[in-house]
CSV table of C-alpha atoms in Angstrom, one decimal:
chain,number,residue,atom,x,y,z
A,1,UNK,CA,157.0,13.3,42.5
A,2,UNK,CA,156.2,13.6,38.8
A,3,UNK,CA,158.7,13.3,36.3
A,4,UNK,CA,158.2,16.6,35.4
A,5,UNK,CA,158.8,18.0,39.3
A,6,UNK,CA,161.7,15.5,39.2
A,7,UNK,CA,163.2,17.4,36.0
A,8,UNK,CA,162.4,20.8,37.2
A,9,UNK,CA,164.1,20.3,40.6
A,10,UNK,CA,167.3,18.9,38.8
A,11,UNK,CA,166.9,21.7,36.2
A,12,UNK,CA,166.6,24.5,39.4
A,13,UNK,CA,169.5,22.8,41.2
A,14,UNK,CA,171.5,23.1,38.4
A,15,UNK,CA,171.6,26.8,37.5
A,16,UNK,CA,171.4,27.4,41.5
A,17,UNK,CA,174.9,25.6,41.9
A,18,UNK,CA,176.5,27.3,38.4
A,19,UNK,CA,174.9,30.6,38.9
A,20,UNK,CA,176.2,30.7,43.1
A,21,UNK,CA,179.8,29.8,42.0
A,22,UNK,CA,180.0,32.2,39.4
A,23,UNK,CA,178.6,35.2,41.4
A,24,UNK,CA,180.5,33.8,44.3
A,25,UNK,CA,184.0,33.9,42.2
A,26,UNK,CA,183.2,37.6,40.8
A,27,UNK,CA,182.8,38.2,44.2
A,28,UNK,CA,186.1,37.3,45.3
A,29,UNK,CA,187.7,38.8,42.2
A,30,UNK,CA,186.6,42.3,43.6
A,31,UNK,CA,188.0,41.0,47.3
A,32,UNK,CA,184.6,40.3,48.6
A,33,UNK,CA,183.1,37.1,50.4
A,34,UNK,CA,181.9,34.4,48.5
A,35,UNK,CA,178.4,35.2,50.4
A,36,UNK,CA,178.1,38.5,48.6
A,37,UNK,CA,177.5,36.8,45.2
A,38,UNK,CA,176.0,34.0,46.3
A,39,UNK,CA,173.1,36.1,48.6
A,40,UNK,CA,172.9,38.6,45.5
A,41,UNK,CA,172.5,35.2,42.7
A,42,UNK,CA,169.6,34.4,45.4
A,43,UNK,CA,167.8,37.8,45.0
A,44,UNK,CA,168.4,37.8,41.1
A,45,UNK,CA,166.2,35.0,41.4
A,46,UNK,CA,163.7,36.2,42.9
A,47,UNK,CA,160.6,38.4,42.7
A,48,UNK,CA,162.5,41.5,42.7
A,49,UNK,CA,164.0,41.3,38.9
A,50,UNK,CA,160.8,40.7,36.5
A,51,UNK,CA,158.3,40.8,38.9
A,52,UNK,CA,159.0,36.8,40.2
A,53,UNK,CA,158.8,35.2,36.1
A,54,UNK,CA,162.2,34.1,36.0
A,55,UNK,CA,161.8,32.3,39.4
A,56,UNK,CA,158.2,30.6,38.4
A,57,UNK,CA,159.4,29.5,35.2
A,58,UNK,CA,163.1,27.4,36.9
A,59,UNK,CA,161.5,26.8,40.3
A,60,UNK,CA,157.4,25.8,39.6
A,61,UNK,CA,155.3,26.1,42.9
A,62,UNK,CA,155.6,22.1,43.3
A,63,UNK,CA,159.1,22.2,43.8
A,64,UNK,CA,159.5,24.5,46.6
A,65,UNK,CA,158.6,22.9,48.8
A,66,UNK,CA,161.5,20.5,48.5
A,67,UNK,CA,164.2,23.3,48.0
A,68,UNK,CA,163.2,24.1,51.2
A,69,UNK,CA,163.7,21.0,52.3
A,70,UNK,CA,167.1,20.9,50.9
A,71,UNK,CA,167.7,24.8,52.6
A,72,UNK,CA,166.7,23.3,55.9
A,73,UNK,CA,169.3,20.4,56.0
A,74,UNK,CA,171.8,23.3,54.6
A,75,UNK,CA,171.3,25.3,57.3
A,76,UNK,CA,171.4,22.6,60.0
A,77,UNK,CA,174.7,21.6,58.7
A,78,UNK,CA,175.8,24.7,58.5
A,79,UNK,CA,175.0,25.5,62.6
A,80,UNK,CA,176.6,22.3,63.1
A,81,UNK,CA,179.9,23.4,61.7
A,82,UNK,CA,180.3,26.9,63.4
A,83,UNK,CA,179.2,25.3,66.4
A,84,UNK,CA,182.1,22.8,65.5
A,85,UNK,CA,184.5,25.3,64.9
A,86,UNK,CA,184.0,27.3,68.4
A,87,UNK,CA,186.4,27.5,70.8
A,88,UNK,CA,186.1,28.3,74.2
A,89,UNK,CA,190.0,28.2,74.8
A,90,UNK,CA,190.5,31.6,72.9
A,91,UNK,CA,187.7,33.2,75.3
A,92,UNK,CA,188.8,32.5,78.1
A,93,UNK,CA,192.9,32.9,77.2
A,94,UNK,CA,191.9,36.5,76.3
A,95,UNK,CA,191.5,37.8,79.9
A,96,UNK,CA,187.9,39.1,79.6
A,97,UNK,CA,189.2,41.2,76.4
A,98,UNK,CA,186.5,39.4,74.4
A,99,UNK,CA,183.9,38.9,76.7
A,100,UNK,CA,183.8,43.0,77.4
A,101,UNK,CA,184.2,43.8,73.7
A,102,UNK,CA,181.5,40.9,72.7
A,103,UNK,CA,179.3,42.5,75.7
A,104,UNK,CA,179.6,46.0,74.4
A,105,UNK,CA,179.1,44.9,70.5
A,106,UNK,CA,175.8,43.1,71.6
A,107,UNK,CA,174.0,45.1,74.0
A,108,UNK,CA,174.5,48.7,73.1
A,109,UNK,CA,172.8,47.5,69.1
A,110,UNK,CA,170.7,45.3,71.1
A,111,UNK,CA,169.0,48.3,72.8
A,112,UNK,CA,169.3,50.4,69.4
A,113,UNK,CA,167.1,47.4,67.8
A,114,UNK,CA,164.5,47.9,70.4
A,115,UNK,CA,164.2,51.4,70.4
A,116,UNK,CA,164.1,51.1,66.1
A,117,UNK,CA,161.5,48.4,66.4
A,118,UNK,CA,159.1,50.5,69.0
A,119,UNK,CA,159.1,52.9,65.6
A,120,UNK,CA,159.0,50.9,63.1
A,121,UNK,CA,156.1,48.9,64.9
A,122,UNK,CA,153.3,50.3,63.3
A,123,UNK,CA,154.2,50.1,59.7
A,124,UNK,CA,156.3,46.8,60.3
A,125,UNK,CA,154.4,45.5,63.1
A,126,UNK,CA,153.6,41.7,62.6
A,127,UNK,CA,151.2,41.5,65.6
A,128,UNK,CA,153.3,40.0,67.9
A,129,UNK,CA,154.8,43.2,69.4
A,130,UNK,CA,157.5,41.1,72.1
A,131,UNK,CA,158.6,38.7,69.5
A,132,UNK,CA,159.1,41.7,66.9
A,133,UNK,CA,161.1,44.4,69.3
A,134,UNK,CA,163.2,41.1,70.6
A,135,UNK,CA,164.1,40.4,67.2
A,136,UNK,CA,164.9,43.4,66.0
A,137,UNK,CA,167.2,43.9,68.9
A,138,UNK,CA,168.8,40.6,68.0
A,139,UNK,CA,169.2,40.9,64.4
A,140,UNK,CA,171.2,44.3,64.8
A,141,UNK,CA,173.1,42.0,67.3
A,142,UNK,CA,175.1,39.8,65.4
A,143,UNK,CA,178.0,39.0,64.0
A,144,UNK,CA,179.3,36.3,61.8
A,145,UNK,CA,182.2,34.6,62.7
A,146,UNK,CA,182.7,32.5,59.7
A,147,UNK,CA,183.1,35.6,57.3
A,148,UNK,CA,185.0,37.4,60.1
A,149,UNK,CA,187.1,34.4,59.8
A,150,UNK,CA,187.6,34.5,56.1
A,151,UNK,CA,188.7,38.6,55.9
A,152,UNK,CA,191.1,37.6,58.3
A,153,UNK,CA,192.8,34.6,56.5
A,154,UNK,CA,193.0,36.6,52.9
A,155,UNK,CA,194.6,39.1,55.3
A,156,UNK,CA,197.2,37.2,56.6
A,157,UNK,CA,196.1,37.6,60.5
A,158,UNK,CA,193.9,34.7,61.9
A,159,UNK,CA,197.5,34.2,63.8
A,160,UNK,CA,198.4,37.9,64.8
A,161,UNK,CA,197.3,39.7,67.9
A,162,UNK,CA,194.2,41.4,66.5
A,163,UNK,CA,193.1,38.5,64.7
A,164,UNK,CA,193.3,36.6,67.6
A,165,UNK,CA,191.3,39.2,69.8
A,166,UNK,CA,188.6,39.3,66.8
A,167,UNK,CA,188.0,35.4,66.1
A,168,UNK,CA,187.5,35.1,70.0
A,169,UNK,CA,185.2,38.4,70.0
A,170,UNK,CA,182.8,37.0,67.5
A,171,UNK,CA,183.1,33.4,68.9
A,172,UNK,CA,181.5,34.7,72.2
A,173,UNK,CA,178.8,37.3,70.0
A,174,UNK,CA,177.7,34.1,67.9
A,175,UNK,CA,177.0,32.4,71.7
A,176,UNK,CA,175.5,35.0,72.9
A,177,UNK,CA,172.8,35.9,70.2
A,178,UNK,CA,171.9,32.5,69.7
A,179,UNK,CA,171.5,32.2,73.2
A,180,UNK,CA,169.2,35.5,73.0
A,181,UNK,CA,167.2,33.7,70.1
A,182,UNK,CA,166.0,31.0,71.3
A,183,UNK,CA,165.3,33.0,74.8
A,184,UNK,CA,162.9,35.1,72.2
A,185,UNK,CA,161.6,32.0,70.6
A,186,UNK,CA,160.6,30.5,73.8
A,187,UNK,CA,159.4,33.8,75.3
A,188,UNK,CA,157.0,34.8,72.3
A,189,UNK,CA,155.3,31.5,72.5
A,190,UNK,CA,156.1,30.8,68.7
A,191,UNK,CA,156.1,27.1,69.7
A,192,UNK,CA,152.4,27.0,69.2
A,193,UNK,CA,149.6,24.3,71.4
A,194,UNK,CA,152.7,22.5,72.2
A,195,UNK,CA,154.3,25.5,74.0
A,196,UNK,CA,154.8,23.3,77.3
A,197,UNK,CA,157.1,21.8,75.5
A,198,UNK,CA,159.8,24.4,75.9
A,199,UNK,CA,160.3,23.5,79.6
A,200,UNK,CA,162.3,20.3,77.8
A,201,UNK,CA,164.8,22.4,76.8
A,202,UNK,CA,166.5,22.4,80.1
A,203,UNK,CA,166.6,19.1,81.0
A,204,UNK,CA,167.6,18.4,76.8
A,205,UNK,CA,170.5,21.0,77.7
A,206,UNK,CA,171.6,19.4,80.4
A,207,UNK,CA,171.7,16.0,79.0
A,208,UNK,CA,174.1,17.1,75.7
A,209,UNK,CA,176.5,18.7,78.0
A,210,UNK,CA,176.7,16.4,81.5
A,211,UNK,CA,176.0,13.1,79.0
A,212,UNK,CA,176.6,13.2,75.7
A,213,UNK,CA,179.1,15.3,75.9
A,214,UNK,CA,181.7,13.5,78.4
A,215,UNK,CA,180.7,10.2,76.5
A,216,UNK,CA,181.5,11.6,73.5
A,217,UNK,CA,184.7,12.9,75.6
A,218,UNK,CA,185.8,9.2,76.5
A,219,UNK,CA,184.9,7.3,72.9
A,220,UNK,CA,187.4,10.2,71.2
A,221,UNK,CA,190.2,9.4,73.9
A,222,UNK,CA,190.5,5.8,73.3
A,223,UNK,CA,190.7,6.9,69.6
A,224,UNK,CA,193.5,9.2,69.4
A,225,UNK,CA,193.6,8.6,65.2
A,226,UNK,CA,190.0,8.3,65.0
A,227,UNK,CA,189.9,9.0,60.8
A,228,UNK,CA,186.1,9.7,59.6
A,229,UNK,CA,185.1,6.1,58.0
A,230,UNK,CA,181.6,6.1,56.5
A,231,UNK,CA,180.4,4.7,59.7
A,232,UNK,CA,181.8,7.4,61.8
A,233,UNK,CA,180.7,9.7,59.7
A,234,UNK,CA,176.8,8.5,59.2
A,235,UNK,CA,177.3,8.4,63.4
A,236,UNK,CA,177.5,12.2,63.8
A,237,UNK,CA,175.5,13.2,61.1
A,238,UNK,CA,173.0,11.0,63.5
A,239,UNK,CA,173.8,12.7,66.4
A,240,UNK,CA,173.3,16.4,64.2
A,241,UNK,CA,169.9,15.4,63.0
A,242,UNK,CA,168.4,14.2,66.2
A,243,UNK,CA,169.9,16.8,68.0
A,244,UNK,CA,168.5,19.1,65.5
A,245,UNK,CA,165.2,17.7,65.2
A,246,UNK,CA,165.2,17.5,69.7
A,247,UNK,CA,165.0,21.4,69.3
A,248,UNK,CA,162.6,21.9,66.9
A,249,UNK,CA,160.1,19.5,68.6
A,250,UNK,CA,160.4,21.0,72.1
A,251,UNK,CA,159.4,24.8,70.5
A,252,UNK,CA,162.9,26.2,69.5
A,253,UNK,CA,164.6,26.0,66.2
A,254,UNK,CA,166.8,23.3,64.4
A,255,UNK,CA,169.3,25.6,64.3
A,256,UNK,CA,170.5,25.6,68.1
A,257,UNK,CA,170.5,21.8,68.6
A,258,UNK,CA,172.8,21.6,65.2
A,259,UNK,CA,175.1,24.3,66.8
A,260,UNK,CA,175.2,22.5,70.2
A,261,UNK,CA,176.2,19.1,69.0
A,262,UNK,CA,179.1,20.8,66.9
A,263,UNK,CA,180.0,22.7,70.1
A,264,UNK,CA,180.1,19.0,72.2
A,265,UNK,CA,182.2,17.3,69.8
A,266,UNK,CA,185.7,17.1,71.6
A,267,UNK,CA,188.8,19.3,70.6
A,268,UNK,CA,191.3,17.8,72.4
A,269,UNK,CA,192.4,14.4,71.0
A,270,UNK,CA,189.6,14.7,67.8
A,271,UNK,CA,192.0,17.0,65.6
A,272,UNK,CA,191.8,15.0,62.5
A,273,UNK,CA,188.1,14.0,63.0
A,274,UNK,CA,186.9,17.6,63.2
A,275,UNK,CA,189.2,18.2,60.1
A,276,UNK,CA,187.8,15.3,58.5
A,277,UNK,CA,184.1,16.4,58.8
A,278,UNK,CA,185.1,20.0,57.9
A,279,UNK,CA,186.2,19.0,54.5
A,280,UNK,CA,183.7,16.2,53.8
A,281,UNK,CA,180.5,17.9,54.7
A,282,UNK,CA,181.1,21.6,54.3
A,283,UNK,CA,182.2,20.7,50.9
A,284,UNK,CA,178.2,19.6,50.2
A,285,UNK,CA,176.8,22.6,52.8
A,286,UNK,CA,179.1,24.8,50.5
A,287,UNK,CA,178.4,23.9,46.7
A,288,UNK,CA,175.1,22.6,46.8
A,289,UNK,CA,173.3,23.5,50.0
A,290,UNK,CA,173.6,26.6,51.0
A,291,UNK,CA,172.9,28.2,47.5
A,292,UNK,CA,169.6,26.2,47.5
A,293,UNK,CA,169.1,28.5,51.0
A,294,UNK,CA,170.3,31.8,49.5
A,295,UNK,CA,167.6,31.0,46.8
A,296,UNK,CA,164.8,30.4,49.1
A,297,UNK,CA,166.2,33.5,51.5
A,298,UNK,CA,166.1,35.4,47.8
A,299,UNK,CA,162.9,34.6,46.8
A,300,UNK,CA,160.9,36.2,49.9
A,301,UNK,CA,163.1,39.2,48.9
A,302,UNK,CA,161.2,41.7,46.8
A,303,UNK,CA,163.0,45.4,46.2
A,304,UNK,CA,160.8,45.9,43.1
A,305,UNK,CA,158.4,48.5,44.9
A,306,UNK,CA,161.3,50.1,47.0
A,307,UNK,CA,160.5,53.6,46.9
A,308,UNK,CA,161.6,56.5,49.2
A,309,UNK,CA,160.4,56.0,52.3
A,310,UNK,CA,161.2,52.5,52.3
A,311,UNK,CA,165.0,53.9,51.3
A,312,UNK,CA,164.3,56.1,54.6
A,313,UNK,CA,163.7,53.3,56.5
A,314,UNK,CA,166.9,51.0,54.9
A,315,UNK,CA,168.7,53.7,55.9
A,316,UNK,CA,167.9,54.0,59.6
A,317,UNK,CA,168.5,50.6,60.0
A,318,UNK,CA,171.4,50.5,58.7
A,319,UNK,CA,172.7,53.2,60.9
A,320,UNK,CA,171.5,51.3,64.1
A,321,UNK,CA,173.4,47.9,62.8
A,322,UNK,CA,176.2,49.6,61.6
A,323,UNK,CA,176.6,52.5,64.4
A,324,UNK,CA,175.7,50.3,67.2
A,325,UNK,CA,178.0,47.4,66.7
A,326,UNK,CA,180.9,50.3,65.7
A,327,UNK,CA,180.0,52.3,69.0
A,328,UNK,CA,179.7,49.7,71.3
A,329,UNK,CA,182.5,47.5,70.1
A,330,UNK,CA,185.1,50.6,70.0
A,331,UNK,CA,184.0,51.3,73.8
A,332,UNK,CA,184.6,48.4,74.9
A,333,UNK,CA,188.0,48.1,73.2
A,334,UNK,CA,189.3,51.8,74.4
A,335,UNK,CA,188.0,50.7,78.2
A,336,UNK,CA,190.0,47.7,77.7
A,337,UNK,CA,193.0,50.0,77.1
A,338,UNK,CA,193.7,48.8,73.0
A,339,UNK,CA,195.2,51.9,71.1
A,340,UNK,CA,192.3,54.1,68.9
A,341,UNK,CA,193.3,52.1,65.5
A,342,UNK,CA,193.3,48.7,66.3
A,343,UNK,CA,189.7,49.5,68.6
A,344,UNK,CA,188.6,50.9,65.6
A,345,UNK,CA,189.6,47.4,63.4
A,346,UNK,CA,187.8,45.2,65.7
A,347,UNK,CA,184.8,47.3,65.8
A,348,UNK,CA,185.0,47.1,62.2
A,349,UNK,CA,185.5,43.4,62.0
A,350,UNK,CA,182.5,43.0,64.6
A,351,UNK,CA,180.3,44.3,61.9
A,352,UNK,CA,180.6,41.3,59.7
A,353,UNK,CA,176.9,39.7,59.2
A,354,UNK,CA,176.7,37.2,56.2
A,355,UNK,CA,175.1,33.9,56.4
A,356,UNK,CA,175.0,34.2,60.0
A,357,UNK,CA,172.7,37.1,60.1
A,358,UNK,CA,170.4,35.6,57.0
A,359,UNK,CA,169.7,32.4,59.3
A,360,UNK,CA,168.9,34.4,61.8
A,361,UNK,CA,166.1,36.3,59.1
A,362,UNK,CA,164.9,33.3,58.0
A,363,UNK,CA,164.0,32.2,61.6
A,364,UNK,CA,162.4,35.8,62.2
A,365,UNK,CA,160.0,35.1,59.0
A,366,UNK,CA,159.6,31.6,59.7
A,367,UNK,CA,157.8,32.6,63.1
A,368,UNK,CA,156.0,35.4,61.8
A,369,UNK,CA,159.0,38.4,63.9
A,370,UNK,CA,159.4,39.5,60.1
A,371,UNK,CA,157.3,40.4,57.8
A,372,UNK,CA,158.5,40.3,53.3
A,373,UNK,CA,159.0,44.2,53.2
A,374,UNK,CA,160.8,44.5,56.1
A,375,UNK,CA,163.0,40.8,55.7
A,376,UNK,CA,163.8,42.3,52.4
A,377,UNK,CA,165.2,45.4,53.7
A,378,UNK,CA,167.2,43.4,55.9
A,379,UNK,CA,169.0,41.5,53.8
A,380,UNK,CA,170.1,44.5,52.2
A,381,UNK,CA,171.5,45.3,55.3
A,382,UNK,CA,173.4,42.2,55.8
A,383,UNK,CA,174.7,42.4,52.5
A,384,UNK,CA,176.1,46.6,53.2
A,385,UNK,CA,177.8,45.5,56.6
A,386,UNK,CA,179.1,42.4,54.8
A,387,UNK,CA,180.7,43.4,52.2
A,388,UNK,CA,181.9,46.8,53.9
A,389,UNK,CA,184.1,45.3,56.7
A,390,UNK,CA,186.9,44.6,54.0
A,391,UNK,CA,187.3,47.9,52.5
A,392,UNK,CA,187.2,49.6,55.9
A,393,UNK,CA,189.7,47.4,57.3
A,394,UNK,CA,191.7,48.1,54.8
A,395,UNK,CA,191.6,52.2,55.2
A,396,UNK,CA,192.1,51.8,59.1
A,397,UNK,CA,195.2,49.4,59.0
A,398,UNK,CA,196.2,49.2,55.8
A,399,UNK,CA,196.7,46.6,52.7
A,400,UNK,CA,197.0,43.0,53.6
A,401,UNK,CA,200.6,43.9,52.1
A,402,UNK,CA,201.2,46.3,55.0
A,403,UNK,CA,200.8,44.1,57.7
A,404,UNK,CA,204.2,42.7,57.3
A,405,UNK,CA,203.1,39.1,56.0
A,406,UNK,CA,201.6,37.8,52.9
A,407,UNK,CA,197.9,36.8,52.9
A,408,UNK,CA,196.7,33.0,53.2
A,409,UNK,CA,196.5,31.5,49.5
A,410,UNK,CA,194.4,28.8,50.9
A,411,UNK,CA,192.7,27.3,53.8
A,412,UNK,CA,194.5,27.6,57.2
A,413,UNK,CA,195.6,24.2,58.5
A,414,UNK,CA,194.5,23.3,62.1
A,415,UNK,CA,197.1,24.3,65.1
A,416,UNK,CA,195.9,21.7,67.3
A,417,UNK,CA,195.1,22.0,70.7
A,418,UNK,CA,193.1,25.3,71.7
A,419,UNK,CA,195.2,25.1,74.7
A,420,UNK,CA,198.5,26.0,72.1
A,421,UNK,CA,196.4,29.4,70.6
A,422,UNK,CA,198.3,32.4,72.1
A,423,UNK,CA,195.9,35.6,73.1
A,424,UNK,CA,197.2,39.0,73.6
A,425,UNK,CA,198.7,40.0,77.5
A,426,UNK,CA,196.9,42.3,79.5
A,427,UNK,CA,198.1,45.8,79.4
A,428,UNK,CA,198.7,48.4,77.1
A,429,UNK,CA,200.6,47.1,74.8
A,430,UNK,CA,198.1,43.9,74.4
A,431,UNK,CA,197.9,44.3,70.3
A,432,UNK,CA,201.7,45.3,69.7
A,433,UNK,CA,203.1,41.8,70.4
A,434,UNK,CA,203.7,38.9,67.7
A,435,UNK,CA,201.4,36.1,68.6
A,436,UNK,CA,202.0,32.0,68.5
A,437,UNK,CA,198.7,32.2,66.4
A,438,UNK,CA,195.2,30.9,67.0
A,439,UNK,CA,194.7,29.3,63.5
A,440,UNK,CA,190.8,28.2,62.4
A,441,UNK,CA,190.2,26.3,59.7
A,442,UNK,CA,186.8,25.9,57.7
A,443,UNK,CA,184.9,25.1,54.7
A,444,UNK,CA,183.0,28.1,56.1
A,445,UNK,CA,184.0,31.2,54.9
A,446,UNK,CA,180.1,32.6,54.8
């Protein structure tokens, strides 16, 4: 590097840090995730205010490459966390409450996507006509259970029946389009010449979970206070990085061997580890990495020539995300017997995108799914259903003030065990019960 590359990528880091918390507190001032600003400093960036000069004159051509770099290990953290924050012990406490409602809130917006990307194919075709009508159907798929996460803390209800219900909902939808993904990665051949390699993925699968896993199962048992010492720490971010790195190699992404060595790491007994790494390194994803992703995410958007057939098209997709997560989720819900309002909550709440859903874009133009225009009107749509979900929870149940308990002023403290999270009863009145509480606690609140 140059000093002049070296004092332009200082320079862009700078004003990419200040300008992401300042959107990222208005943001929160008007009761809005942190995401919202941060995604919309990103695209202010970009090519779509002054035609891209504001962009070439803080971030040069020769530096973005390594912004990217930077975005990458952002994102991999990132994956590494929510896989770290999953819990299989509220799925399977909620007597197949989530797994129906998870089901319905995938595959009925799943099959929307499809049928919108067989119409869109021509104009937004990329070539690749399986990997594009896979996509689509996957990116109208999913939710984002970080920012679920966070409109139920400022709520007050990560520990009341709905919030429960939610959190395990979305924990099960993050599972399941990540696992439909990297089925769409391997099945469009985006690996490249190396393509065989894909058929390591089972056999890399099956060595985190019946290896890796119970080792790292015993070393945490004979630890009971294991606290994160620099050399504890640099150990997992190890394990992160080569796990990462395993998928990327054998034709997937990064993204799913970061999320499955956060999933691996042991609950039980690793309380104050996982607490530990949750503060120390989603304090550095938070502040300084993920803006430098929302930058590169903003500058492949481009709104400039927007014009009204393009605002045709924003708005049919937006009625297939919105309308098929809504419809599908709400089914589900009233099937499982939970009254009309609080069905129509968790449908609401299932509808949450954020960061979750811009990784998800970034891999769709990284492999060629995507193409700019239609990328760009897809983040729009992640921003809508983002920063809806708030306001429309509020007009179905109420104020955080109504819901009989004062909203979190700060980041939810671990409850322990996942065994200890109470989920809702079976039965009619499965929401109308006080619950023990299934607390989650993050950096993340993307």
């Amino acid at each position: 590097m140059t000093t002049h590359q070296t004092s332009s990528l200082l320079l862009g880091l700078a004003v990419v840090v200040l300008l992401a918390r300042l959107l990222g507190a208005l943001a929160r001032r008007l009761k809005q995730p942190a995401v919202i600003g941060e995604v919309l400093a990103g695209i202010a960036l970009g090519p779509t205010l002054f035609h891209g000069a504001l962009c070439d004159v803080l971030f040069p051509a020769g530096i973005r490459p390594l912004l990217g770099a930077l975005a990458a290990v952002g994102v991999a953290c990132f994956m590494f966390l929510v896989g770290l924050q999953w819990d299989a012990a509220m799925v399977r406490g909620s007597g197949g409450l989530a797994a129906a409602v998870s089901l319905g809130s995938v595959l009925l917006p799943f099959g929307l996507g499809v049928l919108l990307a067989l119409y869109l194919m021509d104009e937004y075709g990329t070539g690749g006509r399986t990997g594009f009508v896979l996509f689509m159907g996957i990116a109208m798929s999913v939710t984002a259970f970080p920012v679920l996460a966070r409109i139920l803390t400022d709520r007050g209800m990560t520990r009341s029946p709905l919030g429960v219900v939610a959190l395990a909902c979305a924990s099960v939808d993050d599972v399941l389009a990540w696992t439909l993904l990297a089925g769409a990665v391997a099945a469009s051949g985006s690996a490249g010449p190396g393509r065989w390699r894909i058929l390591l993925a089972v056999p890399y699968l099956l060595g985190m979970l019946v290896v890796v896993r119970p080792l790292l199962r015993r070393f945490v048992a004979r630890r009971p206070a294991l606290a994160l010492t620099p050399t504890v720490f640099a150990a997992v971010l190890v394990g992160l990085l080569l796990s990462a790195a395993a998928t990327e190699w054998v034709g997937l992404h990064y993204i799913f061997g970061a999320f499955l060595f956060g999933v691996i790491v042991p609950r039980a007994g690793g309380e104050r580890l996982r607490a530990d790494v949750h503060e120390r390194l989603g304090g550095l994803s938070d502040t300084l990495l993920l803006p430098v992703f929302f930058l590169i995410a903003g500058l492949q958007v481009d709104l400039s020539g927007l014009d009204v057939a393009g605002l045709g098209t924003l708005g049919l997709i937006l009625l297939v995300a919105v309308g098929g997560k809504f419809a599908g989720a709400f089914a589900a819900a009233r099937l499982n017997r939970l009254p009309v309002r609080q069905s129509a909550a968790l449908a609401t709440l299932m509808n949450t995108r954020g960061l979750t859903e811009l990784i998800v874009l970034d891999v769709g133009l990284q492999l060629g799914f995507l193409g700019r225009d239609l990328y760009s009107l897809m983040v729009v749509m992640a921003v809508v259903t983002t920063a809806m979900a708030g306001p429309l929870l509020s007009w179905i149940i109420g104020r955080p003030a109504d819901t009989g308990r004062p909203a979190d002023t700060g980041r939810p403290a671990d409850t322990g065990r996942p065994e200890e999270s109470a989920v809702p009863e079976r039965g009619a009145d499965r929401l109308g019960r006080p619950s023990a509480g299934s607390g989650t606690r993050s950096g993340l609140w993307r």
